[in-house]
Amino acid sequence: MNPDQPLLPATTAASYSADPHRASQELREAFRDPEPGFVLFFCSAEYDLEVLGAALQRDFAGIGLAGCTTAGEITPQGYGQGCITAIGFDARAFAVENELVEEIGRFSLTDAQAVVENLTAGCRARNVAPIKGHSFALTLLDGLSSQEELFLVTLNSALGSIPNFGGSAGDDIHLANTHVYCDGHFRTDSAVVLLFNTRCEFEVFSTHHMQDPGEKMVVTGADPDSRTVTELNAEPAAQEYARVIGVPVSSLDYRAFALNPVAVRISDDYYVRSIQRVNPDLSMTFYCAVEKGIVLTAMRPGPMLPDLEAEFARIEQSIGVPQLVIGCDCFLRRLEARYSGLHDATSEFLRAHRVIGFNTYGEQFNGMHLNQTFTGVAIGGYRHGGR
């Protein structure tokens, strides 16, 4: 390795303090040596976000900073709750640029092209590595905006060959307000787009453990704008879903949703459409777009940990042992791990494999909006030959 290359291109830290001033200070102290060129963080929505935002802006003055609120954190010690976790990126190994997009429902292809041009120009000026083949994008979106699909398709068109992934911000399952952070403030109805240009090996990936497709349900009534399904198989949606999975309507809660997902089939693959809630009129609101006429298939989760183990083994064959994984892990997977008695084992797996990230209200992968997946980027060592 070149002697001017940092041994660790990224460092990680977390603060478990509930006080926003102290949490910010503890993070800043953790990143004193070496001082990063950019910091990416994920925090509990239980913080006073106005106070935390101001504290972060003060403590990290002069350092690029972006993040979002979560439905649970993934820290250097595994699963966290009510805390803030962060990654500091060494400027010798990474050029990181970020742009805020407000009113994401108005995001056009022209807007997307301008965002990508600004990000690539900023990274190119830092002279870390060529853009092509050495860059990936991360998107952090307001998880209750209901605008993810159009935003992601539009952005993906502008990114071209640059792989991209991301997560929808959470709010500790309150379903009230989800926030992204950029330019010193937490914001709603917004997105942060980040471009990472690096000398390191990396691989963007997505995996899930759904299998055993079962009974099918046709969406016969829906309001796509609110992601609400009113009828399945011409019956009240919640009533029909409850029948298919074999439980009373009164038992439809997060446990039922986590252990009995529904999915759409595209080509040979199934993509989960997670249920957010049952409404008083027996309609159901989803985290992903749903339209009248689509077919939902009842799925059964397979073993989650073996799926993760197989995916990480595949990644190691591709880029070597990752030094860092930025992970966007659906909050329903974390609930499933808890209900299945695998919470601690899953947390330990994430810790052992250097995962830092958050539990999301939806995941993003190369322009697609997904549910109940583990999606992220694995970052390895320096590429042979430097640049």
C-alpha angles and dihedrals in degrees: 000000000000108000092232092058115100115245090226113034090195133027129200136212143163139198120210094188115121090209108093095211093051093043091055093046093049091052092048091050091050090057098048095103113061097015109219127230091219137012126207117192142181120201143182116261087225090082120096091257097198090055094042092049092053092046093051092047090053099042096044098041109155094020123098110249136182137153147130145230120268149207087229135338134246108214136177085272096050125254116018134182130198093009142098124245127188148181124217115205120210110234091220091063103029138040106197125187127177137191130194118225115196126195091021092191088070094051109133134188088254089054091048093050091051092050093050093046091052093047095048093045091052093049093044091054090058090061096215099133140332112286097230113079093000102072141076132178129226123200126199113190137184099263095212097047095097087213102099099108099055092040093052096046090050095047093045090056090056095044092058110180095000108112115231140190138162150145141252113244118249137204105212090279095297091121091211112103131357122189143199122202127224137139093015099306141087111234141186129213086031144105136209117215116197128189119203117198112186148172089217131095113254143169128200110213146166130200139174136180102220117136144143100061111212138174119001127227125196117217101234096169130029146150103215094190092063094031089238125148113204099178138027117188087352091299129107103286100235092044093053094043090050090051093050095050093041103242134111118261089247089064095058104118138124091291091056092045093049095048097038109041125172124219143188120231118231113180104315097335133086121219119197121235103199121214115234101189148331113248126217091255090056093254117131129225118213135204092228133049116281128183138188112272100029119124119234119200122206108235136193120216116240123210107311101198096050089051091053091046091052093047094049091047089054091049091050090054088053105043106003126250108338117241089202138007121198103207133196104192121181111244090229089063089056090049090049090052089052094047090047094050092247100109096108094042092050091047090052091049091053091048093048092050095050096245118169119178144084148274108260143203088227139349131233127214126174094328098321126113110221140181134210095015137121104231129172150104127282113210119203135181130302118301115251110263093026105244 
